[in-house]
Amino acid sequence: LRSERTPLCEEVLDLALPVLQSGLEHFDAGGGWPEGATYGEYGARYAILAHEALAAAGLVQRQPQAMNGVSRHWRFQRAMVGPSGMVFNAGDSLATAQRSPVAGWFARRDSDREAAAWQWEIPGKPHAFDLVWYNSPPEVKSVNGSPQRQIFDAGYAVLRQGRSYLAARSGRNSTNHAHLDLGSFVLEID
C-alpha cells in the first residue's frame, strides 16, 4: 500500500507520529505509567507494535524516539503485581493480571535477564506474541527475597520483602482514570 499511495501514507505518518510521541512522554524514566498497570500495558503494547512495524517497513527514521520509559515498563508491571497475583487497582484498572503480549520484547531490547524471567513469571495466559519475542526460561528469578523499594515518578511506591507487599498511590487527581484514588494502598502479608 505504501508504494502505491506514498503521499497518503506519509501524510498519515506525519499526523500519527507526533501523537504517538506525545503519549510516550507519559512513561516515567523507570517505566511507570500514571493510570496504572492496565493502561500502561496498553500504551506499551501499541507503542512497541508501532515501533516494530515501522522498523519492518524500513522506516527506522520514522520510529518514535522516546522508547526508554517504554523499555523499562515491564519493571512497573512487575512492581504492581502483589504476591497474591492481584494487580494494584489504580482507578478503573483490572485487579487481575493480564499477560502482556509484548513481554518478551522487553528482554530482547536490552538483553535483560530479569525481563526474560518476568516473561515466564508474569500472570495470565500465554500469548502468541510470546513466540515472536521468545526467550528461553532463565535460571534467575525476576524478584528475589531481598527487600525491594521502588518509587515511580508516575505516582506509585512499592515496598516488597518475600510475601509481604505494600504499594501506595500518589500523583495528581487530574490523571485520566484516577477516580480520586490518591492515597489508596494495597497491603499483602502472606
PDB file of C-alpha atoms in Angstrom:
ATOM      1  CA  LEU A   1       0.000   0.000   0.000  1.00  0.00           C
ATOM      2  CA  ARG A   2       2.793   2.429   0.874  1.00  0.00           C
ATOM      3  CA  SER A   3       4.438   2.031  -2.547  1.00  0.00           C
ATOM      4  CA  GLU A   4       1.100   2.653  -4.280  1.00  0.00           C
ATOM      5  CA  ARG A   5      -0.031   5.569  -2.119  1.00  0.00           C
ATOM      6  CA  THR A   6       3.181   7.048  -0.797  1.00  0.00           C
ATOM      7  CA  PRO A   7       1.900  10.635  -0.305  1.00  0.00           C
ATOM      8  CA  LEU A   8      -1.141   9.457   1.666  1.00  0.00           C
ATOM      9  CA  CYS A   9       0.942   7.102   3.822  1.00  0.00           C
ATOM     10  CA  GLU A  10       3.497   9.825   4.509  1.00  0.00           C
ATOM     11  CA  GLU A  11       0.701  12.207   5.500  1.00  0.00           C
ATOM     12  CA  VAL A  12      -0.777   9.609   7.899  1.00  0.00           C
ATOM     13  CA  LEU A  13       2.663   9.070   9.461  1.00  0.00           C
ATOM     14  CA  ASP A  14       3.203  12.832   9.723  1.00  0.00           C
ATOM     15  CA  LEU A  15      -0.062  13.130  11.652  1.00  0.00           C
ATOM     16  CA  ALA A  16       0.243   9.965  13.768  1.00  0.00           C
ATOM     17  CA  LEU A  17       3.847  10.071  14.957  1.00  0.00           C
ATOM     18  CA  PRO A  18       3.624  13.316  16.977  1.00  0.00           C
ATOM     19  CA  VAL A  19       0.589  11.926  18.789  1.00  0.00           C
ATOM     20  CA  LEU A  20       2.395   8.655  19.491  1.00  0.00           C
ATOM     21  CA  GLN A  21       5.479  10.546  20.677  1.00  0.00           C
ATOM     22  CA  SER A  22       3.307  12.692  22.963  1.00  0.00           C
ATOM     23  CA  GLY A  23       1.751   9.592  24.502  1.00  0.00           C
ATOM     24  CA  LEU A  24       5.151   8.063  25.165  1.00  0.00           C
ATOM     25  CA  GLU A  25       6.090  11.071  27.292  1.00  0.00           C
ATOM     26  CA  HIS A  26       3.703   9.785  29.984  1.00  0.00           C
ATOM     27  CA  PHE A  27       6.043   6.870  30.756  1.00  0.00           C
ATOM     28  CA  ASP A  28       8.426   7.930  33.516  1.00  0.00           C
ATOM     29  CA  ALA A  29      12.138   7.075  33.420  1.00  0.00           C
ATOM     30  CA  GLY A  30      11.516   3.873  35.410  1.00  0.00           C
ATOM     31  CA  GLY A  31       8.696   2.703  33.137  1.00  0.00           C
ATOM     32  CA  GLY A  32       5.838   3.876  35.366  1.00  0.00           C
ATOM     33  CA  TRP A  33       2.507   4.964  33.915  1.00  0.00           C
ATOM     34  CA  PRO A  34       0.203   7.387  35.825  1.00  0.00           C
ATOM     35  CA  GLU A  35      -3.006   5.486  35.024  1.00  0.00           C
ATOM     36  CA  GLY A  36      -1.738   2.188  36.437  1.00  0.00           C
ATOM     37  CA  ALA A  37      -0.613  -1.186  35.158  1.00  0.00           C
ATOM     38  CA  THR A  38      -3.543  -1.995  32.859  1.00  0.00           C
ATOM     39  CA  TYR A  39      -3.459   1.251  30.905  1.00  0.00           C
ATOM     40  CA  GLY A  40       0.340   1.286  30.935  1.00  0.00           C
ATOM     41  CA  GLU A  41       0.352  -2.145  29.332  1.00  0.00           C
ATOM     42  CA  TYR A  42      -1.992  -0.931  26.590  1.00  0.00           C
ATOM     43  CA  GLY A  43       0.239   2.073  25.923  1.00  0.00           C
ATOM     44  CA  ALA A  44       3.409  -0.021  25.884  1.00  0.00           C
ATOM     45  CA  ARG A  45       1.850  -2.666  23.658  1.00  0.00           C
ATOM     46  CA  TYR A  46       0.721  -0.258  20.955  1.00  0.00           C
ATOM     47  CA  ALA A  47       3.954   1.759  21.089  1.00  0.00           C
ATOM     48  CA  ILE A  48       6.044  -1.409  20.706  1.00  0.00           C
ATOM     49  CA  LEU A  49       3.910  -2.724  17.849  1.00  0.00           C
ATOM     50  CA  ALA A  50       4.162   0.650  16.058  1.00  0.00           C
ATOM     51  CA  HIS A  51       7.919   0.761  16.674  1.00  0.00           C
ATOM     52  CA  GLU A  52       8.431  -2.739  15.275  1.00  0.00           C
ATOM     53  CA  ALA A  53       6.063  -2.241  12.310  1.00  0.00           C
ATOM     54  CA  LEU A  54       7.956   0.879  11.269  1.00  0.00           C
ATOM     55  CA  ALA A  55      11.263  -0.987  11.570  1.00  0.00           C
ATOM     56  CA  ALA A  56       9.918  -3.885   9.476  1.00  0.00           C
ATOM     57  CA  ALA A  57       8.789  -1.400   6.819  1.00  0.00           C
ATOM     58  CA  GLY A  58      12.284   0.085   6.649  1.00  0.00           C
ATOM     59  CA  LEU A  59      11.115   3.323   8.274  1.00  0.00           C
ATOM     60  CA  VAL A  60      13.548   3.382  11.180  1.00  0.00           C
ATOM     61  CA  GLN A  61      13.856   7.155  10.828  1.00  0.00           C
ATOM     62  CA  ARG A  62      10.096   7.422  11.481  1.00  0.00           C
ATOM     63  CA  GLN A  63      10.129   5.347  14.695  1.00  0.00           C
ATOM     64  CA  PRO A  64       9.159   7.083  17.952  1.00  0.00           C
ATOM     65  CA  GLN A  65      12.259   8.252  19.792  1.00  0.00           C
ATOM     66  CA  ALA A  66      11.101   8.256  23.444  1.00  0.00           C
ATOM     67  CA  MET A  67      11.187   4.477  23.916  1.00  0.00           C
ATOM     68  CA  ASN A  68      13.349   4.379  27.074  1.00  0.00           C
ATOM     69  CA  GLY A  69      10.432   4.641  29.501  1.00  0.00           C
ATOM     70  CA  VAL A  70       8.573   2.052  27.454  1.00  0.00           C
ATOM     71  CA  SER A  71      11.507  -0.372  27.507  1.00  0.00           C
ATOM     72  CA  ARG A  72      11.524  -0.221  31.320  1.00  0.00           C
ATOM     73  CA  HIS A  73       7.749  -0.603  31.631  1.00  0.00           C
ATOM     74  CA  TRP A  74       7.999  -4.305  32.482  1.00  0.00           C
ATOM     75  CA  ARG A  75       9.535  -3.229  35.826  1.00  0.00           C
ATOM     76  CA  PHE A  76       6.428  -1.193  36.617  1.00  0.00           C
ATOM     77  CA  GLN A  77       4.192  -4.076  35.534  1.00  0.00           C
ATOM     78  CA  ARG A  78       6.092  -6.424  37.847  1.00  0.00           C
ATOM     79  CA  ALA A  79       6.017  -3.950  40.753  1.00  0.00           C
ATOM     80  CA  MET A  80       2.240  -3.570  40.503  1.00  0.00           C
ATOM     81  CA  VAL A  81       1.618  -7.327  40.956  1.00  0.00           C
ATOM     82  CA  GLY A  82       1.499  -8.416  44.588  1.00  0.00           C
ATOM     83  CA  PRO A  83       2.454 -11.869  45.887  1.00  0.00           C
ATOM     84  CA  SER A  84      -1.203 -12.939  45.550  1.00  0.00           C
ATOM     85  CA  GLY A  85      -1.056 -12.289  41.798  1.00  0.00           C
ATOM     86  CA  MET A  86      -3.508  -9.397  42.134  1.00  0.00           C
ATOM     87  CA  VAL A  87      -2.614  -6.077  40.493  1.00  0.00           C
ATOM     88  CA  PHE A  88      -2.633  -2.762  42.334  1.00  0.00           C
ATOM     89  CA  ASN A  89      -6.024  -1.488  41.226  1.00  0.00           C
ATOM     90  CA  ALA A  90      -5.393   2.132  40.263  1.00  0.00           C
ATOM     91  CA  GLY A  91      -8.527   3.907  39.087  1.00  0.00           C
ATOM     92  CA  ASP A  92     -10.536   1.530  36.967  1.00  0.00           C
ATOM     93  CA  SER A  93      -7.682  -0.851  36.148  1.00  0.00           C
ATOM     94  CA  LEU A  94      -8.208  -4.564  36.270  1.00  0.00           C
ATOM     95  CA  ALA A  95      -7.400  -6.169  39.625  1.00  0.00           C
ATOM     96  CA  THR A  96      -6.311  -9.410  37.996  1.00  0.00           C
ATOM     97  CA  ALA A  97      -3.151  -9.528  35.961  1.00  0.00           C
ATOM     98  CA  GLN A  98      -3.335  -9.823  32.205  1.00  0.00           C
ATOM     99  CA  ARG A  99      -0.290 -11.169  30.449  1.00  0.00           C
ATOM    100  CA  SER A 100       1.394  -8.569  28.292  1.00  0.00           C
ATOM    101  CA  PRO A 101       1.653  -9.895  24.730  1.00  0.00           C
ATOM    102  CA  VAL A 102       4.890  -7.943  24.260  1.00  0.00           C
ATOM    103  CA  ALA A 103       6.599  -9.216  27.429  1.00  0.00           C
ATOM    104  CA  GLY A 104       9.448 -10.828  25.506  1.00  0.00           C
ATOM    105  CA  TRP A 105      10.235  -7.605  23.642  1.00  0.00           C
ATOM    106  CA  PHE A 106      11.469  -6.005  26.858  1.00  0.00           C
ATOM    107  CA  ALA A 107      14.052  -8.734  27.383  1.00  0.00           C
ATOM    108  CA  ARG A 108      15.136  -8.733  23.732  1.00  0.00           C
ATOM    109  CA  ARG A 109      15.573  -4.961  23.561  1.00  0.00           C
ATOM    110  CA  ASP A 110      18.174  -4.762  26.319  1.00  0.00           C
ATOM    111  CA  SER A 111      19.242  -8.427  26.708  1.00  0.00           C
ATOM    112  CA  ASP A 112      17.870  -8.162  30.240  1.00  0.00           C
ATOM    113  CA  ARG A 113      17.830 -11.500  32.120  1.00  0.00           C
ATOM    114  CA  GLU A 114      15.363 -10.187  34.713  1.00  0.00           C
ATOM    115  CA  ALA A 115      12.944  -9.153  31.963  1.00  0.00           C
ATOM    116  CA  ALA A 116      13.292 -12.611  30.418  1.00  0.00           C
ATOM    117  CA  ALA A 117      12.491 -14.135  33.805  1.00  0.00           C
ATOM    118  CA  TRP A 118       9.437 -11.893  34.120  1.00  0.00           C
ATOM    119  CA  GLN A 119       8.198 -13.132  30.732  1.00  0.00           C
ATOM    120  CA  TRP A 120       7.988 -16.605  32.302  1.00  0.00           C
ATOM    121  CA  GLU A 121       6.587 -15.467  35.670  1.00  0.00           C
ATOM    122  CA  ILE A 122       4.030 -12.884  34.568  1.00  0.00           C
ATOM    123  CA  PRO A 123       0.484 -13.926  35.471  1.00  0.00           C
ATOM    124  CA  GLY A 124      -2.026 -14.603  32.732  1.00  0.00           C
ATOM    125  CA  LYS A 125      -2.493 -16.881  29.768  1.00  0.00           C
ATOM    126  CA  PRO A 126       0.326 -17.257  27.224  1.00  0.00           C
ATOM    127  CA  HIS A 127       0.004 -15.138  24.115  1.00  0.00           C
ATOM    128  CA  ALA A 128       1.008 -15.805  20.505  1.00  0.00           C
ATOM    129  CA  PHE A 129       3.477 -12.895  20.698  1.00  0.00           C
ATOM    130  CA  ASP A 130       5.417 -14.911  23.271  1.00  0.00           C
ATOM    131  CA  LEU A 131       6.689 -16.800  20.224  1.00  0.00           C
ATOM    132  CA  VAL A 132       7.603 -13.621  18.320  1.00  0.00           C
ATOM    133  CA  TRP A 133       9.856 -12.417  21.140  1.00  0.00           C
ATOM    134  CA  TYR A 134      10.655 -15.801  22.640  1.00  0.00           C
ATOM    135  CA  ASN A 135      13.248 -16.028  25.383  1.00  0.00           C
ATOM    136  CA  SER A 136      14.402 -19.315  26.907  1.00  0.00           C
ATOM    137  CA  PRO A 137      13.483 -19.801  30.549  1.00  0.00           C
ATOM    138  CA  PRO A 138      16.290 -18.195  32.556  1.00  0.00           C
ATOM    139  CA  GLU A 139      17.887 -19.663  35.647  1.00  0.00           C
ATOM    140  CA  VAL A 140      17.363 -16.479  37.655  1.00  0.00           C
ATOM    141  CA  LYS A 141      14.035 -15.248  39.043  1.00  0.00           C
ATOM    142  CA  SER A 142      12.965 -11.670  38.431  1.00  0.00           C
ATOM    143  CA  VAL A 143      12.169 -10.925  42.090  1.00  0.00           C
ATOM    144  CA  ASN A 144      14.306 -12.338  44.859  1.00  0.00           C
ATOM    145  CA  GLY A 145      13.744 -12.460  48.626  1.00  0.00           C
ATOM    146  CA  SER A 146      15.782  -9.361  49.435  1.00  0.00           C
ATOM    147  CA  PRO A 147      13.840  -6.215  50.360  1.00  0.00           C
ATOM    148  CA  GLN A 148      12.945  -4.051  47.387  1.00  0.00           C
ATOM    149  CA  ARG A 149      11.834  -0.466  47.279  1.00  0.00           C
ATOM    150  CA  GLN A 150      10.612   1.027  44.032  1.00  0.00           C
ATOM    151  CA  ILE A 151       9.388   4.562  43.531  1.00  0.00           C
ATOM    152  CA  PHE A 152       7.893   5.631  40.219  1.00  0.00           C
ATOM    153  CA  ASP A 153       7.534   9.282  39.237  1.00  0.00           C
ATOM    154  CA  ALA A 154       4.183   8.271  37.758  1.00  0.00           C
ATOM    155  CA  GLY A 155       2.863   8.298  41.350  1.00  0.00           C
ATOM    156  CA  TYR A 156       3.476   4.855  42.853  1.00  0.00           C
ATOM    157  CA  ALA A 157       5.677   3.467  45.619  1.00  0.00           C
ATOM    158  CA  VAL A 158       6.200  -0.223  46.318  1.00  0.00           C
ATOM    159  CA  LEU A 159       7.871  -1.993  49.231  1.00  0.00           C
ATOM    160  CA  ARG A 160       8.327  -5.755  48.948  1.00  0.00           C
ATOM    161  CA  GLN A 161      10.060  -8.402  51.026  1.00  0.00           C
ATOM    162  CA  GLY A 162       9.298 -12.039  50.428  1.00  0.00           C
ATOM    163  CA  ARG A 163       5.492 -12.401  50.572  1.00  0.00           C
ATOM    164  CA  SER A 164       4.956  -9.002  52.230  1.00  0.00           C
ATOM    165  CA  TYR A 165       3.919  -6.219  49.874  1.00  0.00           C
ATOM    166  CA  LEU A 166       2.869  -2.590  50.267  1.00  0.00           C
ATOM    167  CA  ALA A 167       2.014  -0.392  47.302  1.00  0.00           C
ATOM    168  CA  ALA A 168       0.705   3.177  47.557  1.00  0.00           C
ATOM    169  CA  ARG A 169      -0.694   5.696  45.074  1.00  0.00           C
ATOM    170  CA  SER A 170       0.137   9.385  44.879  1.00  0.00           C
ATOM    171  CA  GLY A 171       0.287  11.816  41.972  1.00  0.00           C
ATOM    172  CA  ARG A 172      -2.466  14.087  40.659  1.00  0.00           C
ATOM    173  CA  ASN A 173      -6.226  13.638  40.635  1.00  0.00           C
ATOM    174  CA  SER A 174      -6.263  15.104  37.121  1.00  0.00           C
ATOM    175  CA  THR A 175      -4.757  11.865  35.754  1.00  0.00           C
ATOM    176  CA  ASN A 176      -7.212  10.057  33.483  1.00  0.00           C
ATOM    177  CA  HIS A 177      -8.912   7.095  35.154  1.00  0.00           C
ATOM    178  CA  ALA A 178      -7.677   8.264  38.599  1.00  0.00           C
ATOM    179  CA  HIS A 179     -11.135   8.418  40.237  1.00  0.00           C
ATOM    180  CA  LEU A 180      -9.759  10.358  43.216  1.00  0.00           C
ATOM    181  CA  ASP A 181      -7.771   7.327  44.361  1.00  0.00           C
ATOM    182  CA  LEU A 182      -4.713   9.234  45.636  1.00  0.00           C
ATOM    183  CA  GLY A 183      -3.534   7.835  48.939  1.00  0.00           C
ATOM    184  CA  SER A 184      -5.007   4.415  48.274  1.00  0.00           C
ATOM    185  CA  PHE A 185      -2.784   1.476  49.087  1.00  0.00           C
ATOM    186  CA  VAL A 186      -2.569  -2.293  48.979  1.00  0.00           C
ATOM    187  CA  LEU A 187      -1.085  -4.322  51.812  1.00  0.00           C
ATOM    188  CA  GLU A 188      -0.498  -8.051  51.426  1.00  0.00           C
ATOM    189  CA  ILE A 189       1.087 -10.230  54.082  1.00  0.00           C
ATOM    190  CA  ASP A 190       1.384 -13.933  53.230  1.00  0.00           C
TER     191      ASP A 190
END
